[in-house]
mmCIF file with all atom_site columns, C-alpha atoms in Angstrom:
data_model
loop_
_atom_site.group_PDB
_atom_site.id
_atom_site.type_symbol
_atom_site.label_atom_id
_atom_site.label_alt_id
_atom_site.label_comp_id
_atom_site.label_asym_id
_atom_site.label_entity_id
_atom_site.label_seq_id
_atom_site.pdbx_PDB_ins_code
_atom_site.Cartn_x
_atom_site.Cartn_y
_atom_site.Cartn_z
_atom_site.occupancy
_atom_site.B_iso_or_equiv
_atom_site.pdbx_formal_charge
_atom_site.auth_seq_id
_atom_site.auth_comp_id
_atom_site.auth_asym_id
_atom_site.auth_atom_id
_atom_site.pdbx_PDB_model_num
ATOM 1   C CA . MET B 1 1   ? 17.158  -3.069  5.807   1.00 0.00 ? 213 MET B CA 1
ATOM 2   C CA . ALA B 1 2   ? 14.463  -0.304  5.422   1.00 0.00 ? 214 ALA B CA 1
ATOM 3   C CA . ALA B 1 3   ? 11.745  -2.397  7.557   1.00 0.00 ? 215 ALA B CA 1
ATOM 4   C CA . ALA B 1 4   ? 14.201  -2.706  10.932  1.00 0.00 ? 216 ALA B CA 1
ATOM 5   C CA . ARG B 1 5   ? 14.213  1.113   9.717   1.00 0.00 ? 217 ARG B CA 1
ATOM 6   C CA . SER B 1 6   ? 9.960   1.382   9.851   1.00 0.00 ? 218 SER B CA 1
ATOM 7   C CA . GLY B 1 7   ? 10.101  -0.770  12.928  1.00 0.00 ? 219 GLY B CA 1
ATOM 8   C CA . SER B 1 8   ? 12.637  0.790   14.485  1.00 0.00 ? 220 SER B CA 1
ATOM 9   C CA . ALA B 1 9   ? 11.021  4.221   13.589  1.00 0.00 ? 221 ALA B CA 1
ATOM 10  C CA . ALA B 1 10  ? 8.116   2.650   14.215  1.00 0.00 ? 222 ALA B CA 1
ATOM 11  C CA . LYS B 1 11  ? 8.550   2.053   17.780  1.00 0.00 ? 223 LYS B CA 1
ATOM 12  C CA . ALA B 1 12  ? 10.789  5.154   18.331  1.00 0.00 ? 224 ALA B CA 1
ATOM 13  C CA . LEU B 1 13  ? 7.025   6.899   17.471  1.00 0.00 ? 225 LEU B CA 1
ATOM 14  C CA . ALA B 1 14  ? 4.815   4.529   19.560  1.00 0.00 ? 226 ALA B CA 1
ATOM 15  C CA . SER B 1 15  ? 7.334   5.511   23.496  1.00 0.00 ? 227 SER B CA 1
ATOM 16  C CA . GLY B 1 16  ? 5.941   9.947   22.291  1.00 0.00 ? 228 GLY B CA 1
ATOM 17  C CA . GLN B 1 17  ? 9.883   9.873   20.353  1.00 0.00 ? 229 GLN B CA 1
ATOM 18  C CA . GLY B 1 18  ? 8.151   11.117  17.386  1.00 0.00 ? 230 GLY B CA 1
ATOM 19  C CA . TYR B 1 19  ? 9.294   10.515  14.662  1.00 0.00 ? 231 TYR B CA 1
ATOM 20  C CA . VAL B 1 20  ? 13.227  10.175  14.364  1.00 0.00 ? 232 VAL B CA 1
ATOM 21  C CA . LEU B 1 21  ? 15.713  7.441   13.782  1.00 0.00 ? 233 LEU B CA 1
ATOM 22  C CA . PRO B 1 22  ? 15.872  6.241   17.434  1.00 0.00 ? 234 PRO B CA 1
ATOM 23  C CA . SER B 1 23  ? 19.728  4.923   16.758  1.00 0.00 ? 235 SER B CA 1
ATOM 24  C CA . PHE B 1 24  ? 21.767  8.332   16.142  1.00 0.00 ? 236 PHE B CA 1
ATOM 25  C CA . PRO B 1 25  ? 23.232  9.167   19.413  1.00 0.00 ? 237 PRO B CA 1
ATOM 26  C CA . ILE B 1 26  ? 21.501  13.009  18.705  1.00 0.00 ? 238 ILE B CA 1
ATOM 27  C CA . ARG B 1 27  ? 17.219  13.050  18.254  1.00 0.00 ? 239 ARG B CA 1
ATOM 28  C CA . LEU B 1 28  ? 17.978  13.545  14.296  1.00 0.00 ? 240 LEU B CA 1
ATOM 29  C CA . ARG B 1 29  ? 14.649  13.121  12.432  1.00 0.00 ? 241 ARG B CA 1
ATOM 30  C CA . ALA B 1 30  ? 13.873  10.672  9.911   1.00 0.00 ? 242 ALA B CA 1
ATOM 31  C CA . THR B 1 31  ? 13.713  12.695  6.934   1.00 0.00 ? 243 THR B CA 1
ATOM 32  C CA . LYS B 1 32  ? 14.228  9.224   4.184   1.00 0.00 ? 244 LYS B CA 1
ATOM 33  C CA . TYR B 1 33  ? 11.722  7.232   4.308   1.00 0.00 ? 245 TYR B CA 1
ATOM 34  C CA . PRO B 1 34  ? 7.356   8.374   3.987   1.00 0.00 ? 246 PRO B CA 1
ATOM 35  C CA . GLU B 1 35  ? 6.023   8.547   7.543   1.00 0.00 ? 247 GLU B CA 1
ATOM 36  C CA . LEU B 1 36  ? 2.855   6.706   7.209   1.00 0.00 ? 248 LEU B CA 1
ATOM 37  C CA . TYR B 1 37  ? 3.808   3.289   7.099   1.00 0.00 ? 249 TYR B CA 1
ATOM 38  C CA . PRO B 1 38  ? 6.313   3.490   10.451  1.00 0.00 ? 250 PRO B CA 1
ATOM 39  C CA . LEU B 1 39  ? 2.559   5.948   11.679  1.00 0.00 ? 251 LEU B CA 1
ATOM 40  C CA . LEU B 1 40  ? 0.793   2.360   10.833  1.00 0.00 ? 252 LEU B CA 1
ATOM 41  C CA . LEU B 1 41  ? 3.228   -0.183  12.501  1.00 0.00 ? 253 LEU B CA 1
ATOM 42  C CA . ALA B 1 42  ? 3.194   2.167   15.516  1.00 0.00 ? 254 ALA B CA 1
ATOM 43  C CA . GLY B 1 43  ? -0.085  1.658   16.299  1.00 0.00 ? 255 GLY B CA 1
ATOM 44  C CA . ILE B 1 44  ? 0.617   -2.016  15.801  1.00 0.00 ? 256 ILE B CA 1
ATOM 45  C CA . TRP B 1 45  ? 2.649   -1.093  18.443  1.00 0.00 ? 257 TRP B CA 1
ATOM 46  C CA . LYS B 1 46  ? 0.823   0.378   20.994  1.00 0.00 ? 258 LYS B CA 1
ATOM 47  C CA . ILE B 1 47  ? -1.981  -2.643  20.335  1.00 0.00 ? 259 ILE B CA 1
ATOM 48  C CA . ASP B 1 48  ? 0.740   -5.108  21.500  1.00 0.00 ? 260 ASP B CA 1
ATOM 49  C CA . PRO B 1 49  ? 4.473   -3.423  22.379  1.00 0.00 ? 261 PRO B CA 1
ATOM 50  C CA . HIS B 1 50  ? 5.801   -7.337  23.236  1.00 0.00 ? 262 HIS B CA 1
ATOM 51  C CA . PHE B 1 51  ? 8.244   -7.840  20.366  1.00 0.00 ? 263 PHE B CA 1
ATOM 52  C CA . PRO B 1 52  ? 8.624   -10.470 18.238  1.00 0.00 ? 264 PRO B CA 1
ATOM 53  C CA . GLY B 1 53  ? 4.981   -11.039 19.589  1.00 0.00 ? 265 GLY B CA 1
ATOM 54  C CA . ASN B 1 54  ? 3.880   -8.231  17.964  1.00 0.00 ? 266 ASN B CA 1
ATOM 55  C CA . VAL B 1 55  ? 6.000   -8.872  14.985  1.00 0.00 ? 267 VAL B CA 1
ATOM 56  C CA . ASN B 1 56  ? 2.509   -11.744 14.192  1.00 0.00 ? 268 ASN B CA 1
ATOM 57  C CA . VAL B 1 57  ? 0.428   -9.343  14.097  1.00 0.00 ? 269 VAL B CA 1
ATOM 58  C CA . ALA B 1 58  ? 2.382   -6.460  11.096  1.00 0.00 ? 270 ALA B CA 1
ATOM 59  C CA . VAL B 1 59  ? 2.691   -9.305  9.217   1.00 0.00 ? 271 VAL B CA 1
ATOM 60  C CA . GLY B 1 60  ? -0.918  -9.957  8.759   1.00 0.00 ? 272 GLY B CA 1
ATOM 61  C CA . VAL B 1 61  ? -1.655  -6.195  8.050   1.00 0.00 ? 273 VAL B CA 1
ATOM 62  C CA . THR B 1 62  ? 0.576   -7.184  5.504   1.00 0.00 ? 274 THR B CA 1
ATOM 63  C CA . LEU B 1 63  ? -1.269  -9.744  4.224   1.00 0.00 ? 275 LEU B CA 1
ATOM 64  C CA . SER B 1 64  ? -4.469  -8.423  4.719   1.00 0.00 ? 276 SER B CA 1
ATOM 65  C CA . PHE B 1 65  ? -3.603  -6.129  2.180   1.00 0.00 ? 277 PHE B CA 1
ATOM 66  C CA . GLY B 1 66  ? -2.386  -8.638  -0.150  1.00 0.00 ? 278 GLY B CA 1
ATOM 67  C CA . CYS B 1 67  ? -5.575  -10.419 0.032   1.00 0.00 ? 279 CYS B CA 1
ATOM 68  C CA . ALA B 1 68  ? -6.685  -6.823  -0.534  1.00 0.00 ? 280 ALA B CA 1
ATOM 69  C CA . ALA B 1 69  ? -4.509  -6.400  -3.022  1.00 0.00 ? 281 ALA B CA 1
ATOM 70  C CA . LEU B 1 70  ? -4.932  -9.868  -4.989  1.00 0.00 ? 282 LEU B CA 1
ATOM 71  C CA . VAL B 1 71  ? -8.808  -9.161  -5.497  1.00 0.00 ? 283 VAL B CA 1
ATOM 72  C CA . LEU B 1 72  ? -8.436  -5.275  -6.773  1.00 0.00 ? 284 LEU B CA 1
ATOM 73  C CA . ILE B 1 73  ? -6.125  -6.753  -9.327  1.00 0.00 ? 285 ILE B CA 1
ATOM 74  C CA . PHE B 1 74  ? -9.175  -9.244  -10.244 1.00 0.00 ? 286 PHE B CA 1
ATOM 75  C CA . LEU B 1 75  ? -11.838 -6.663  -10.111 1.00 0.00 ? 287 LEU B CA 1
ATOM 76  C CA . LEU B 1 76  ? -8.941  -4.078  -12.878 1.00 0.00 ? 288 LEU B CA 1
ATOM 77  C CA . LEU B 1 77  ? -8.410  -7.706  -14.949 1.00 0.00 ? 289 LEU B CA 1
ATOM 78  C CA . ARG B 1 78  ? -12.263 -8.362  -15.455 1.00 0.00 ? 290 ARG B CA 1
ATOM 79  C CA . ARG B 1 79  ? -13.371 -4.995  -16.919 1.00 0.00 ? 291 ARG B CA 1
ATOM 80  C CA . TRP B 1 80  ? -10.642 -5.659  -19.655 1.00 0.00 ? 292 TRP B CA 1
ATOM 81  C CA . PRO B 1 81  ? -11.574 -6.501  -23.949 1.00 0.00 ? 293 PRO B CA 1
ATOM 82  C CA . GLY B 1 82  ? -11.579 -10.140 -24.644 1.00 0.00 ? 294 GLY B CA 1
ATOM 83  C CA . LEU B 1 83  ? -10.304 -11.446 -20.752 1.00 0.00 ? 295 LEU B CA 1
ATOM 84  C CA . GLY B 1 84  ? -13.300 -13.233 -19.334 1.00 0.00 ? 296 GLY B CA 1
ATOM 85  C CA . ASP B 1 85  ? -13.733 -13.947 -15.384 1.00 0.00 ? 297 ASP B CA 1
ATOM 86  C CA . TRP B 1 86  ? -12.060 -17.204 -15.829 1.00 0.00 ? 298 TRP B CA 1
ATOM 87  C CA . GLN B 1 87  ? -9.103  -15.845 -17.778 1.00 0.00 ? 299 GLN B CA 1
ATOM 88  C CA . ALA B 1 88  ? -8.804  -12.755 -15.530 1.00 0.00 ? 300 ALA B CA 1
ATOM 89  C CA . LEU B 1 89  ? -8.349  -15.628 -12.072 1.00 0.00 ? 301 LEU B CA 1
ATOM 90  C CA . ALA B 1 90  ? -6.072  -17.112 -13.914 1.00 0.00 ? 302 ALA B CA 1
ATOM 91  C CA . ILE B 1 91  ? -3.771  -14.148 -13.549 1.00 0.00 ? 303 ILE B CA 1
ATOM 92  C CA . VAL B 1 92  ? -4.437  -13.812 -10.198 1.00 0.00 ? 304 VAL B CA 1
ATOM 93  C CA . SER B 1 93  ? -3.737  -16.915 -8.737  1.00 0.00 ? 305 SER B CA 1
ATOM 94  C CA . LEU B 1 94  ? -0.760  -16.872 -11.104 1.00 0.00 ? 306 LEU B CA 1
ATOM 95  C CA . CYS B 1 95  ? 0.686   -13.144 -9.053  1.00 0.00 ? 307 CYS B CA 1
ATOM 96  C CA . GLY B 1 96  ? -1.130  -14.578 -5.482  1.00 0.00 ? 308 GLY B CA 1
ATOM 97  C CA . PHE B 1 97  ? 1.316   -17.541 -5.910  1.00 0.00 ? 309 PHE B CA 1
ATOM 98  C CA . SER B 1 98  ? 4.444   -15.974 -7.316  1.00 0.00 ? 310 SER B CA 1
ATOM 99  C CA . GLY B 1 99  ? 7.367   -16.571 -4.850  1.00 0.00 ? 311 GLY B CA 1
ATOM 100 C CA . TYR B 1 100 ? 8.004   -12.636 -5.159  1.00 0.00 ? 312 TYR B CA 1
ATOM 101 C CA . PHE B 1 101 ? 4.807   -11.642 -3.867  1.00 0.00 ? 313 PHE B CA 1
ATOM 102 C CA . LEU B 1 102 ? 3.698   -14.567 -1.036  1.00 0.00 ? 314 LEU B CA 1
ATOM 103 C CA . TYR B 1 103 ? 7.882   -12.938 -0.515  1.00 0.00 ? 315 TYR B CA 1
ATOM 104 C CA . LEU B 1 104 ? 5.804   -9.619  -0.125  1.00 0.00 ? 316 LEU B CA 1
ATOM 105 C CA . SER B 1 105 ? 3.419   -10.430 1.550   1.00 0.00 ? 317 SER B CA 1
ATOM 106 C CA . ALA B 1 106 ? 4.771   -12.332 4.398   1.00 0.00 ? 318 ALA B CA 1
ATOM 107 C CA . CYS B 1 107 ? 7.371   -9.010  5.557   1.00 0.00 ? 319 CYS B CA 1
ATOM 108 C CA . VAL B 1 108 ? 6.653   -6.178  7.048   1.00 0.00 ? 320 VAL B CA 1
ATOM 109 C CA . ARG B 1 109 ? 7.282   -4.393  4.681   1.00 0.00 ? 321 ARG B CA 1
ATOM 110 C CA . THR B 1 110 ? 5.696   -1.046  2.365   1.00 0.00 ? 322 THR B CA 1
ATOM 111 C CA . GLU B 1 111 ? 5.508   -3.008  -0.978  1.00 0.00 ? 323 GLU B CA 1
ATOM 112 C CA . ILE B 1 112 ? 2.012   -5.040  -0.840  1.00 0.00 ? 324 ILE B CA 1
ATOM 113 C CA . PRO B 1 113 ? 0.891   -2.183  1.108   1.00 0.00 ? 325 PRO B CA 1
ATOM 114 C CA . PHE B 1 114 ? 1.347   0.184   -1.342  1.00 0.00 ? 326 PHE B CA 1
ATOM 115 C CA . THR B 1 115 ? 0.029   -2.123  -3.647  1.00 0.00 ? 327 THR B CA 1
ATOM 116 C CA . ALA B 1 116 ? -2.819  -2.804  -2.272  1.00 0.00 ? 328 ALA B CA 1
ATOM 117 C CA . MET B 1 117 ? -3.423  1.428   -1.827  1.00 0.00 ? 329 MET B CA 1
ATOM 118 C CA . LEU B 1 118 ? -2.204  1.960   -5.559  1.00 0.00 ? 330 LEU B CA 1
ATOM 119 C CA . LEU B 1 119 ? -4.790  -0.511  -7.612  1.00 0.00 ? 331 LEU B CA 1
ATOM 120 C CA . CYS B 1 120 ? -7.549  0.411   -5.382  1.00 0.00 ? 332 CYS B CA 1
ATOM 121 C CA . SER B 1 121 ? -7.388  3.775   -6.481  1.00 0.00 ? 333 SER B CA 1
ATOM 122 C CA . VAL B 1 122 ? -6.189  2.904   -9.720  1.00 0.00 ? 334 VAL B CA 1
ATOM 123 C CA . TRP B 1 123 ? -10.031 0.837   -9.351  1.00 0.00 ? 335 TRP B CA 1
ATOM 124 C CA . LEU B 1 124 ? -11.866 3.922   -8.199  1.00 0.00 ? 336 LEU B CA 1
ATOM 125 C CA . ALA B 1 125 ? -10.220 6.628   -11.532 1.00 0.00 ? 337 ALA B CA 1
ATOM 126 C CA . GLU B 1 126 ? -11.830 3.387   -13.352 1.00 0.00 ? 338 GLU B CA 1
ATOM 127 C CA . ARG B 1 127 ? -13.958 3.080   -12.908 1.00 0.00 ? 339 ARG B CA 1
ATOM 128 C CA . ARG B 1 128 ? -17.796 4.544   -14.718 1.00 0.00 ? 340 ARG B CA 1
ATOM 129 C CA . GLY B 1 129 ? -19.904 7.023   -13.624 1.00 0.00 ? 341 GLY B CA 1
ATOM 130 C CA . GLY B 1 130 ? -18.447 7.788   -10.495 1.00 0.00 ? 342 GLY B CA 1
ATOM 131 C CA . GLY B 1 131 ? -18.044 10.373  -10.922 1.00 0.00 ? 343 GLY B CA 1
ATOM 132 C CA . ARG B 1 132 ? -16.834 12.897  -7.662  1.00 0.00 ? 344 ARG B CA 1
ATOM 133 C CA . ALA B 1 133 ? -17.210 10.363  -5.175  1.00 0.00 ? 345 ALA B CA 1
ATOM 134 C CA . ALA B 1 134 ? -14.509 7.948   -7.181  1.00 0.00 ? 346 ALA B CA 1
ATOM 135 C CA . ALA B 1 135 ? -12.665 11.585  -8.558  1.00 0.00 ? 347 ALA B CA 1
ATOM 136 C CA . LEU B 1 136 ? -11.861 11.415  -4.305  1.00 0.00 ? 348 LEU B CA 1
ATOM 137 C CA . GLY B 1 137 ? -11.864 8.616   -3.124  1.00 0.00 ? 349 GLY B CA 1
ATOM 138 C CA . ALA B 1 138 ? -9.492  7.880   -5.925  1.00 0.00 ? 350 ALA B CA 1
ATOM 139 C CA . GLY B 1 139 ? -7.059  11.365  -4.625  1.00 0.00 ? 351 GLY B CA 1
ATOM 140 C CA . VAL B 1 140 ? -7.137  10.382  -1.266  1.00 0.00 ? 352 VAL B CA 1
ATOM 141 C CA . LEU B 1 141 ? -6.031  6.678   -2.138  1.00 0.00 ? 353 LEU B CA 1
ATOM 142 C CA . ALA B 1 142 ? -3.423  7.936   -3.836  1.00 0.00 ? 354 ALA B CA 1
ATOM 143 C CA . SER B 1 143 ? -2.151  9.989   -0.996  1.00 0.00 ? 355 SER B CA 1
ATOM 144 C CA . VAL B 1 144 ? -2.418  6.889   0.711   1.00 0.00 ? 356 VAL B CA 1
ATOM 145 C CA . ALA B 1 145 ? 0.469   5.405   -1.555  1.00 0.00 ? 357 ALA B CA 1
ATOM 146 C CA . VAL B 1 146 ? 2.450   8.146   -1.170  1.00 0.00 ? 358 VAL B CA 1
ATOM 147 C CA . GLY B 1 147 ? 2.769   8.136   2.363   1.00 0.00 ? 359 GLY B CA 1
ATOM 148 C CA . LEU B 1 148 ? 3.578   4.624   2.318   1.00 0.00 ? 360 LEU B CA 1
ATOM 149 C CA . ARG B 1 149 ? 6.489   4.791   -0.495  1.00 0.00 ? 361 ARG B CA 1
ATOM 150 C CA . SER B 1 150 ? 7.229   8.649   -2.121  1.00 0.00 ? 362 SER B CA 1
ATOM 151 C CA . LEU B 1 151 ? 7.025   5.857   -6.387  1.00 0.00 ? 363 LEU B CA 1
ATOM 152 C CA . GLY B 1 152 ? 3.283   6.716   -4.750  1.00 0.00 ? 364 GLY B CA 1
ATOM 153 C CA . VAL B 1 153 ? 3.006   10.161  -6.385  1.00 0.00 ? 365 VAL B CA 1
ATOM 154 C CA . ALA B 1 154 ? 2.975   8.676   -10.089 1.00 0.00 ? 366 ALA B CA 1
ATOM 155 C CA . ALA B 1 155 ? -0.330  7.030   -8.932  1.00 0.00 ? 367 ALA B CA 1
ATOM 156 C CA . ILE B 1 156 ? -1.691  11.146  -8.305  1.00 0.00 ? 368 ILE B CA 1
ATOM 157 C CA . ALA B 1 157 ? 0.081   11.279  -11.900 1.00 0.00 ? 369 ALA B CA 1
ATOM 158 C CA . GLY B 1 158 ? -1.424  8.622   -13.459 1.00 0.00 ? 370 GLY B CA 1
ATOM 159 C CA . ASN B 1 159 ? -5.070  9.533   -12.096 1.00 0.00 ? 371 ASN B CA 1
ATOM 160 C CA . GLY B 1 160 ? -4.787  12.686  -13.313 1.00 0.00 ? 372 GLY B CA 1
ATOM 161 C CA . GLY B 1 161 ? -3.913  11.784  -16.357 1.00 0.00 ? 373 GLY B CA 1
ATOM 162 C CA . THR B 1 162 ? -7.136  8.706   -16.486 1.00 0.00 ? 374 THR B CA 1
ATOM 163 C CA . MET B 1 163 ? -9.852  10.739  -15.790 1.00 0.00 ? 375 MET B CA 1
ATOM 164 C CA . LEU B 1 164 ? -8.857  13.916  -17.980 1.00 0.00 ? 376 LEU B CA 1
ATOM 165 C CA . MET B 1 165 ? -8.612  11.655  -20.687 1.00 0.00 ? 377 MET B CA 1
ATOM 166 C CA . LYS B 1 166 ? -11.951 10.207  -19.914 1.00 0.00 ? 378 LYS B CA 1
ATOM 167 C CA . ARG B 1 167 ? -13.623 13.548  -19.377 1.00 0.00 ? 379 ARG B CA 1
ATOM 168 C CA . GLU B 1 168 ? -15.077 13.507  -15.473 1.00 0.00 ? 380 GLU B CA 1
ATOM 169 C CA . TYR B 1 169 ? -13.125 15.991  -14.055 1.00 0.00 ? 381 TYR B CA 1
ATOM 170 C CA . ARG B 1 170 ? -15.833 18.796  -14.368 1.00 0.00 ? 382 ARG B CA 1
#
């Protein structure tokens, strides 16, 4: 249901109507969902305006975010004490072949892009010796995560707490 709302909002954005609910008889601004994912879908709609052919492009974008999420899971897991590369790879393969992850990667929904942005912000926040550039990058990516799903506010709080614990706020 949310994907249908994102798609119709994306079509409205691509046609220049703004971030509105096009199915309502009056011009009503869409405020329930963050705007970033409909903006991404609007860009896809502008590139290929022929529906349903443009769904393949949108699924491809979601799949690329899924691949990035799996790589970031591997990069985060291999840092854990006691886990080697092979154990991290086994966990990543279990995640990648789970039915839920495969289903969400093949849908035009915000879960997988949000996961990729969240994991990338956590990876940057966890980098040892990353300094200001890593902190800035983690903040930007956490803000992008908020633009995809409002749950990203927790990512900002978690990244801030991580950096405070590591004492890299100076």
